[in-house]
Amino acid sequence: GDSVTQMEGPVTLSEEAFLTINCTYTATGYPSLFWYVQYPGEGLQLLLKATKADDKGSNKGFEATYRKETTSFHLEKGSVQVSDSAVYFCALSGNQAGTALIFGKGTTLSVSS
Amino acid sequence: EPEVTQTPSHQVTQMGQEVILRCVPISNHLYFYWYRQILGQKVEFLVSFYNNEISEKSEIFDDQFSVERPDGSNFTLKIRSTKLEDSAMYFCASSGAAGYEKLFFGSGTQLSVL
């Protein structure tokens, strides 16, 4: 079945460092890909998405490109801030309303000043 | 921004007891979901609900689980006879016409089964 694999955490960085969180997927068809973020004490929030190959999703300085040839959707940010400390989840879904999101395990990012 | 609200934030129960987890989705949303995350594991899909019926469910969602939208605003998950392995964080989510493209999640209910 469809699945998502993302790098194990925790990831610990200093402020202004470059961030990459790797995510690869296995899916039949052409899924949509997502990054969700969970800040402490809050629910998961959609960070960015891409719905077809070569699309780049971006938000709040984060970006990820849908790479069909490598089945990847790596999350990057050029300069992280302390406020980016959170758990990041890669996910995929089929392209129908009401269909399940399939999540990775989540990667904890901790940024220190 | 509108929110999905879940209550309680923590629930402790004895094995074999029934629990009901409550959610108030965003008011004009059409699709409703339950997910769970066992500590250290993936966020797993349980069930989706649309037009007052289940539209999709996972193999986790067996006869011990049920969902209901009793009054047009609440969305509940009932576990009839809890097991130790039901201990997890349970997330409710809802989405509007965009459907799968953007889910709004609640902050979760941590269920501990003793």
PDB file of C-alpha atoms in Angstrom:
ATOM      1  CA  GLY A   1       0.000   0.000   0.000  1.00  0.00           C
ATOM      2  CA  ASP A   2       0.888   3.654  -0.073  1.00  0.00           C
ATOM      3  CA  SER A   3       3.433   4.825   2.484  1.00  0.00           C
ATOM      4  CA  VAL A   4       5.613   7.731   3.532  1.00  0.00           C
ATOM      5  CA  THR A   5       9.092   7.545   5.013  1.00  0.00           C
ATOM      6  CA  GLN A   6      10.724  10.550   6.586  1.00  0.00           C
ATOM      7  CA  MET A   7      14.027  10.990   8.303  1.00  0.00           C
ATOM      8  CA  GLU A   8      14.287  10.133  11.931  1.00  0.00           C
ATOM      9  CA  GLY A   9      14.711  12.945  14.376  1.00  0.00           C
ATOM     10  CA  PRO A  10      15.272  14.809  16.430  1.00  0.00           C
ATOM     11  CA  VAL A  11      17.005  17.399  14.314  1.00  0.00           C
ATOM     12  CA  THR A  12      18.855  19.997  16.350  1.00  0.00           C
ATOM     13  CA  LEU A  13      20.045  23.192  14.671  1.00  0.00           C
ATOM     14  CA  SER A  14      21.298  26.617  15.579  1.00  0.00           C
ATOM     15  CA  GLU A  15      19.332  29.669  14.514  1.00  0.00           C
ATOM     16  CA  GLU A  16      19.976  30.669  10.873  1.00  0.00           C
ATOM     17  CA  ALA A  17      21.154  27.182   9.906  1.00  0.00           C
ATOM     18  CA  PHE A  18      19.920  25.453   6.764  1.00  0.00           C
ATOM     19  CA  LEU A  19      17.259  22.806   7.224  1.00  0.00           C
ATOM     20  CA  THR A  20      16.505  19.717   5.190  1.00  0.00           C
ATOM     21  CA  ILE A  21      14.033  17.054   6.288  1.00  0.00           C
ATOM     22  CA  ASN A  22      13.921  14.162   3.875  1.00  0.00           C
ATOM     23  CA  CYS A  23      10.677  12.534   2.798  1.00  0.00           C
ATOM     24  CA  THR A  24      10.148   9.756   0.283  1.00  0.00           C
ATOM     25  CA  TYR A  25       6.931   8.056  -0.664  1.00  0.00           C
ATOM     26  CA  THR A  26       5.513   4.943  -2.257  1.00  0.00           C
ATOM     27  CA  ALA A  27       2.191   5.308  -4.010  1.00  0.00           C
ATOM     28  CA  THR A  28       0.157   4.067  -6.905  1.00  0.00           C
ATOM     29  CA  GLY A  29      -1.133   6.728  -9.212  1.00  0.00           C
ATOM     30  CA  TYR A  30      -0.399  10.401  -8.707  1.00  0.00           C
ATOM     31  CA  PRO A  31      -0.853  11.440  -5.105  1.00  0.00           C
ATOM     32  CA  SER A  32      -0.829  14.911  -3.670  1.00  0.00           C
ATOM     33  CA  LEU A  33       1.978  15.586  -1.186  1.00  0.00           C
ATOM     34  CA  PHE A  34       1.879  17.660   1.969  1.00  0.00           C
ATOM     35  CA  TRP A  35       3.942  18.907   4.869  1.00  0.00           C
ATOM     36  CA  TYR A  36       2.091  19.459   8.112  1.00  0.00           C
ATOM     37  CA  VAL A  37       3.589  21.082  11.208  1.00  0.00           C
ATOM     38  CA  GLN A  38       2.625  20.640  14.848  1.00  0.00           C
ATOM     39  CA  TYR A  39       3.721  23.304  17.294  1.00  0.00           C
ATOM     40  CA  PRO A  40       3.745  22.389  20.995  1.00  0.00           C
ATOM     41  CA  GLY A  41       0.240  22.020  22.398  1.00  0.00           C
ATOM     42  CA  GLU A  42      -1.453  22.577  19.042  1.00  0.00           C
ATOM     43  CA  GLY A  43      -2.987  20.511  16.261  1.00  0.00           C
ATOM     44  CA  LEU A  44      -1.377  19.700  12.962  1.00  0.00           C
ATOM     45  CA  GLN A  45      -1.420  22.603  10.505  1.00  0.00           C
ATOM     46  CA  LEU A  46      -0.916  22.451   6.782  1.00  0.00           C
ATOM     47  CA  LEU A  47       2.463  24.016   5.986  1.00  0.00           C
ATOM     48  CA  LEU A  48       2.610  23.492   2.232  1.00  0.00           C
ATOM     49  CA  LYS A  49       1.431  21.172  -0.488  1.00  0.00           C
ATOM     50  CA  ALA A  50       2.072  20.101  -4.060  1.00  0.00           C
ATOM     51  CA  THR A  51      -0.468  18.337  -6.192  1.00  0.00           C
ATOM     52  CA  LYS A  52       1.538  17.255  -9.220  1.00  0.00           C
ATOM     53  CA  ALA A  53       5.068  16.416 -10.329  1.00  0.00           C
ATOM     54  CA  ASP A  54       7.562  19.306 -10.349  1.00  0.00           C
ATOM     55  CA  ASP A  55       5.230  21.542  -8.343  1.00  0.00           C
ATOM     56  CA  LYS A  56       6.966  23.483  -5.610  1.00  0.00           C
ATOM     57  CA  GLY A  57       5.028  24.218  -2.450  1.00  0.00           C
ATOM     58  CA  SER A  58       6.193  27.095  -0.288  1.00  0.00           C
ATOM     59  CA  ASN A  59       5.119  28.889   2.869  1.00  0.00           C
ATOM     60  CA  LYS A  60       6.819  30.826   5.694  1.00  0.00           C
ATOM     61  CA  GLY A  61      10.230  30.370   4.056  1.00  0.00           C
ATOM     62  CA  PHE A  62       9.811  26.599   3.783  1.00  0.00           C
ATOM     63  CA  GLU A  63       9.682  24.890   0.430  1.00  0.00           C
ATOM     64  CA  ALA A  64       9.437  21.406  -1.027  1.00  0.00           C
ATOM     65  CA  THR A  65       9.423  20.148  -4.614  1.00  0.00           C
ATOM     66  CA  TYR A  66       7.393  17.151  -5.792  1.00  0.00           C
ATOM     67  CA  ARG A  67       9.978  14.904  -7.483  1.00  0.00           C
ATOM     68  CA  LYS A  68       8.304  12.005  -9.210  1.00  0.00           C
ATOM     69  CA  GLU A  69      11.552  10.521 -10.534  1.00  0.00           C
ATOM     70  CA  THR A  70      12.963  10.142  -7.022  1.00  0.00           C
ATOM     71  CA  THR A  71       9.556   9.829  -5.271  1.00  0.00           C
ATOM     72  CA  SER A  72      10.632  12.538  -2.861  1.00  0.00           C
ATOM     73  CA  PHE A  73       9.264  15.690  -1.270  1.00  0.00           C
ATOM     74  CA  HIS A  74      12.076  17.027   0.905  1.00  0.00           C
ATOM     75  CA  LEU A  75      11.372  20.015   3.130  1.00  0.00           C
ATOM     76  CA  GLU A  76      13.929  22.834   3.133  1.00  0.00           C
ATOM     77  CA  LYS A  77      14.405  26.214   4.736  1.00  0.00           C
ATOM     78  CA  GLY A  78      17.380  28.443   4.216  1.00  0.00           C
ATOM     79  CA  SER A  79      17.551  30.000   7.679  1.00  0.00           C
ATOM     80  CA  VAL A  80      15.641  28.488  10.579  1.00  0.00           C
ATOM     81  CA  GLN A  81      14.375  30.420  13.576  1.00  0.00           C
ATOM     82  CA  VAL A  82      13.728  29.350  17.148  1.00  0.00           C
ATOM     83  CA  SER A  83      10.006  29.687  16.395  1.00  0.00           C
ATOM     84  CA  ASP A  84      10.327  26.905  13.792  1.00  0.00           C
ATOM     85  CA  SER A  85      10.830  24.357  16.567  1.00  0.00           C
ATOM     86  CA  ALA A  86       8.023  21.861  16.035  1.00  0.00           C
ATOM     87  CA  VAL A  87       7.225  18.395  14.706  1.00  0.00           C
ATOM     88  CA  TYR A  88       7.049  18.160  10.915  1.00  0.00           C
ATOM     89  CA  PHE A  89       4.971  15.516   9.151  1.00  0.00           C
ATOM     90  CA  CYS A  90       5.189  14.518   5.520  1.00  0.00           C
ATOM     91  CA  ALA A  91       1.949  13.100   4.094  1.00  0.00           C
ATOM     92  CA  LEU A  92       0.312  11.990   0.886  1.00  0.00           C
ATOM     93  CA  SER A  93      -3.219  11.465  -0.259  1.00  0.00           C
ATOM     94  CA  GLY A  94      -5.201  10.366  -3.218  1.00  0.00           C
ATOM     95  CA  ASN A  95      -6.980  13.075  -5.089  1.00  0.00           C
ATOM     96  CA  GLN A  96     -10.496  12.636  -3.800  1.00  0.00           C
ATOM     97  CA  ALA A  97     -12.299  14.524  -1.093  1.00  0.00           C
ATOM     98  CA  GLY A  98     -12.641  12.467   2.070  1.00  0.00           C
ATOM     99  CA  THR A  99      -9.738  10.223   1.219  1.00  0.00           C
ATOM    100  CA  ALA A 100      -7.223   9.336   3.903  1.00  0.00           C
ATOM    101  CA  LEU A 101      -3.990  11.189   4.455  1.00  0.00           C
ATOM    102  CA  ILE A 102      -1.064   8.846   4.936  1.00  0.00           C
ATOM    103  CA  PHE A 103       1.533  10.306   7.254  1.00  0.00           C
ATOM    104  CA  GLY A 104       5.139   9.703   8.014  1.00  0.00           C
ATOM    105  CA  LYS A 105       6.287   9.336  11.618  1.00  0.00           C
ATOM    106  CA  GLY A 106       7.117  12.990  12.052  1.00  0.00           C
ATOM    107  CA  THR A 107      10.470  14.695  12.585  1.00  0.00           C
ATOM    108  CA  THR A 108      11.092  16.836  15.627  1.00  0.00           C
ATOM    109  CA  LEU A 109      13.033  20.003  14.923  1.00  0.00           C
ATOM    110  CA  SER A 110      14.654  21.899  17.759  1.00  0.00           C
ATOM    111  CA  VAL A 111      16.265  25.252  16.999  1.00  0.00           C
ATOM    112  CA  SER A 112      18.425  27.011  19.561  1.00  0.00           C
ATOM    113  CA  SER A 113      19.517  30.632  19.637  1.00  0.00           C
TER     114      SER A 113
ATOM    115  CA  GLU B   1      -8.533  31.480  11.639  1.00  0.00           C
ATOM    116  CA  PRO B   2     -11.355  29.072  12.529  1.00  0.00           C
ATOM    117  CA  GLU B   3     -10.422  26.084  14.669  1.00  0.00           C
ATOM    118  CA  VAL B   4     -11.332  22.489  15.249  1.00  0.00           C
ATOM    119  CA  THR B   5     -11.953  21.972  18.950  1.00  0.00           C
ATOM    120  CA  GLN B   6     -11.438  18.685  20.763  1.00  0.00           C
ATOM    121  CA  THR B   7     -12.468  17.748  24.276  1.00  0.00           C
ATOM    122  CA  PRO B   8     -11.194  16.551  26.622  1.00  0.00           C
ATOM    123  CA  SER B   9      -7.495  17.183  26.079  1.00  0.00           C
ATOM    124  CA  HIS B  10      -6.659  14.204  28.296  1.00  0.00           C
ATOM    125  CA  GLN B  11      -8.775  11.173  29.101  1.00  0.00           C
ATOM    126  CA  VAL B  12      -7.834   8.352  31.422  1.00  0.00           C
ATOM    127  CA  THR B  13      -9.966   5.219  31.470  1.00  0.00           C
ATOM    128  CA  GLN B  14      -9.885   1.657  32.661  1.00  0.00           C
ATOM    129  CA  MET B  15      -9.528  -1.195  30.208  1.00  0.00           C
ATOM    130  CA  GLY B  16     -12.933  -2.408  29.063  1.00  0.00           C
ATOM    131  CA  GLN B  17     -14.659   0.925  29.621  1.00  0.00           C
ATOM    132  CA  GLU B  18     -16.380   2.922  26.917  1.00  0.00           C
ATOM    133  CA  VAL B  19     -15.015   6.330  25.985  1.00  0.00           C
ATOM    134  CA  ILE B  20     -16.379   9.080  23.800  1.00  0.00           C
ATOM    135  CA  LEU B  21     -14.029  11.615  22.297  1.00  0.00           C
ATOM    136  CA  ARG B  22     -15.629  14.834  21.173  1.00  0.00           C
ATOM    137  CA  CYS B  23     -14.843  17.235  18.390  1.00  0.00           C
ATOM    138  CA  VAL B  24     -16.408  20.404  17.063  1.00  0.00           C
ATOM    139  CA  PRO B  25     -15.348  20.779  13.422  1.00  0.00           C
ATOM    140  CA  ILE B  26     -15.270  24.080  11.610  1.00  0.00           C
ATOM    141  CA  SER B  27     -18.862  25.071  11.048  1.00  0.00           C
ATOM    142  CA  ASN B  28     -19.133  25.082   7.250  1.00  0.00           C
ATOM    143  CA  HIS B  29     -16.953  22.033   6.666  1.00  0.00           C
ATOM    144  CA  LEU B  30     -18.312  18.930   4.998  1.00  0.00           C
ATOM    145  CA  TYR B  31     -15.757  16.204   5.619  1.00  0.00           C
ATOM    146  CA  PHE B  32     -14.749  14.918   9.030  1.00  0.00           C
ATOM    147  CA  TYR B  33     -11.946  12.615  10.061  1.00  0.00           C
ATOM    148  CA  TRP B  34     -10.377  10.822  12.986  1.00  0.00           C
ATOM    149  CA  TYR B  35      -6.691   9.995  13.139  1.00  0.00           C
ATOM    150  CA  ARG B  36      -4.601   8.622  15.948  1.00  0.00           C
ATOM    151  CA  GLN B  37      -0.930   8.539  16.885  1.00  0.00           C
ATOM    152  CA  ILE B  38       0.455   5.934  19.217  1.00  0.00           C
ATOM    153  CA  LEU B  39       3.543   7.265  20.972  1.00  0.00           C
ATOM    154  CA  GLY B  40       6.569   7.032  18.693  1.00  0.00           C
ATOM    155  CA  GLN B  41       4.588   5.792  15.717  1.00  0.00           C
ATOM    156  CA  LYS B  42       2.963   7.276  12.646  1.00  0.00           C
ATOM    157  CA  VAL B  43      -0.208   9.300  12.567  1.00  0.00           C
ATOM    158  CA  GLU B  44      -2.758   6.738  11.361  1.00  0.00           C
ATOM    159  CA  PHE B  45      -6.036   7.279   9.577  1.00  0.00           C
ATOM    160  CA  LEU B  46      -9.093   5.819  11.283  1.00  0.00           C
ATOM    161  CA  VAL B  47     -12.189   7.043   9.466  1.00  0.00           C
ATOM    162  CA  SER B  48     -13.669   9.746   7.278  1.00  0.00           C
ATOM    163  CA  PHE B  49     -17.278  10.890   7.382  1.00  0.00           C
ATOM    164  CA  TYR B  50     -19.345  12.771   4.867  1.00  0.00           C
ATOM    165  CA  ASN B  51     -23.047  13.413   4.447  1.00  0.00           C
ATOM    166  CA  ASN B  52     -23.836  11.570   7.678  1.00  0.00           C
ATOM    167  CA  GLU B  53     -22.104   8.370   6.764  1.00  0.00           C
ATOM    168  CA  ILE B  54     -18.675   6.807   6.801  1.00  0.00           C
ATOM    169  CA  SER B  55     -16.937   7.383   3.476  1.00  0.00           C
ATOM    170  CA  GLU B  56     -13.718   5.511   4.210  1.00  0.00           C
ATOM    171  CA  LYS B  57     -12.277   3.574   7.130  1.00  0.00           C
ATOM    172  CA  SER B  58      -9.026   1.817   7.890  1.00  0.00           C
ATOM    173  CA  GLU B  59      -8.562  -1.708   9.176  1.00  0.00           C
ATOM    174  CA  ILE B  60      -7.921  -0.205  12.599  1.00  0.00           C
ATOM    175  CA  PHE B  61     -11.518   1.020  12.692  1.00  0.00           C
ATOM    176  CA  ASP B  62     -13.142  -2.242  13.723  1.00  0.00           C
ATOM    177  CA  ASP B  63     -16.453  -2.940  15.448  1.00  0.00           C
ATOM    178  CA  GLN B  64     -15.169  -1.422  18.685  1.00  0.00           C
ATOM    179  CA  PHE B  65     -15.185   2.009  17.066  1.00  0.00           C
ATOM    180  CA  SER B  66     -18.068   4.138  15.917  1.00  0.00           C
ATOM    181  CA  VAL B  67     -18.541   7.732  14.851  1.00  0.00           C
ATOM    182  CA  GLU B  68     -21.518   9.994  15.009  1.00  0.00           C
ATOM    183  CA  ARG B  69     -22.528  13.528  14.214  1.00  0.00           C
ATOM    184  CA  PRO B  70     -25.363  13.774  16.708  1.00  0.00           C
ATOM    185  CA  ASP B  71     -26.446  17.374  16.398  1.00  0.00           C
ATOM    186  CA  GLY B  72     -24.955  19.006  13.315  1.00  0.00           C
ATOM    187  CA  SER B  73     -22.057  20.558  15.181  1.00  0.00           C
ATOM    188  CA  ASN B  74     -20.338  17.810  17.176  1.00  0.00           C
ATOM    189  CA  PHE B  75     -18.480  14.835  15.751  1.00  0.00           C
ATOM    190  CA  THR B  76     -17.733  12.017  18.152  1.00  0.00           C
ATOM    191  CA  LEU B  77     -15.590   8.907  18.232  1.00  0.00           C
ATOM    192  CA  LYS B  78     -16.747   6.135  20.529  1.00  0.00           C
ATOM    193  CA  ILE B  79     -14.619   3.224  21.618  1.00  0.00           C
ATOM    194  CA  ARG B  80     -16.918   0.618  23.137  1.00  0.00           C
ATOM    195  CA  SER B  81     -14.527  -1.483  25.177  1.00  0.00           C
ATOM    196  CA  THR B  82     -11.109   0.080  25.422  1.00  0.00           C
ATOM    197  CA  LYS B  83      -7.928  -1.945  25.250  1.00  0.00           C
ATOM    198  CA  LEU B  84      -4.453  -1.046  26.431  1.00  0.00           C
ATOM    199  CA  GLU B  85      -3.349  -0.666  22.828  1.00  0.00           C
ATOM    200  CA  ASP B  86      -5.966   2.041  22.253  1.00  0.00           C
ATOM    201  CA  SER B  87      -3.781   4.411  24.261  1.00  0.00           C
ATOM    202  CA  ALA B  88      -2.842   7.129  21.798  1.00  0.00           C
ATOM    203  CA  MET B  89      -3.348  10.741  20.813  1.00  0.00           C
ATOM    204  CA  TYR B  90      -6.561  11.025  18.834  1.00  0.00           C
ATOM    205  CA  PHE B  91      -6.886  13.852  16.330  1.00  0.00           C
ATOM    206  CA  CYS B  92     -10.082  15.087  14.786  1.00  0.00           C
ATOM    207  CA  ALA B  93      -9.938  16.955  11.484  1.00  0.00           C
ATOM    208  CA  SER B  94     -12.331  18.594   9.075  1.00  0.00           C
ATOM    209  CA  SER B  95     -12.176  19.932   5.561  1.00  0.00           C
ATOM    210  CA  GLY B  96     -14.374  22.000   3.318  1.00  0.00           C
ATOM    211  CA  ALA B  97     -15.060  21.843  -0.360  1.00  0.00           C
ATOM    212  CA  ALA B  98     -11.314  21.545  -0.998  1.00  0.00           C
ATOM    213  CA  GLY B  99     -11.650  18.111   0.559  1.00  0.00           C
ATOM    214  CA  TYR B 100      -8.310  16.360   0.756  1.00  0.00           C
ATOM    215  CA  GLU B 101      -6.326  19.475  -0.119  1.00  0.00           C
ATOM    216  CA  LYS B 102      -6.460  21.103   3.275  1.00  0.00           C
ATOM    217  CA  LEU B 103      -7.408  19.429   6.512  1.00  0.00           C
ATOM    218  CA  PHE B 104      -7.791  21.413   9.707  1.00  0.00           C
ATOM    219  CA  PHE B 105      -6.786  19.436  12.777  1.00  0.00           C
ATOM    220  CA  GLY B 106      -7.715  19.792  16.403  1.00  0.00           C
ATOM    221  CA  SER B 107      -5.043  19.725  19.084  1.00  0.00           C
ATOM    222  CA  GLY B 108      -5.889  16.166  20.026  1.00  0.00           C
ATOM    223  CA  THR B 109      -7.150  14.083  22.940  1.00  0.00           C
ATOM    224  CA  GLN B 110      -4.554  12.019  24.747  1.00  0.00           C
ATOM    225  CA  LEU B 111      -6.264   8.771  25.709  1.00  0.00           C
ATOM    226  CA  SER B 112      -4.631   6.619  28.354  1.00  0.00           C
ATOM    227  CA  VAL B 113      -6.071   3.179  28.972  1.00  0.00           C
ATOM    228  CA  LEU B 114      -4.966   1.599  32.256  1.00  0.00           C
TER     229      LEU B 114
END
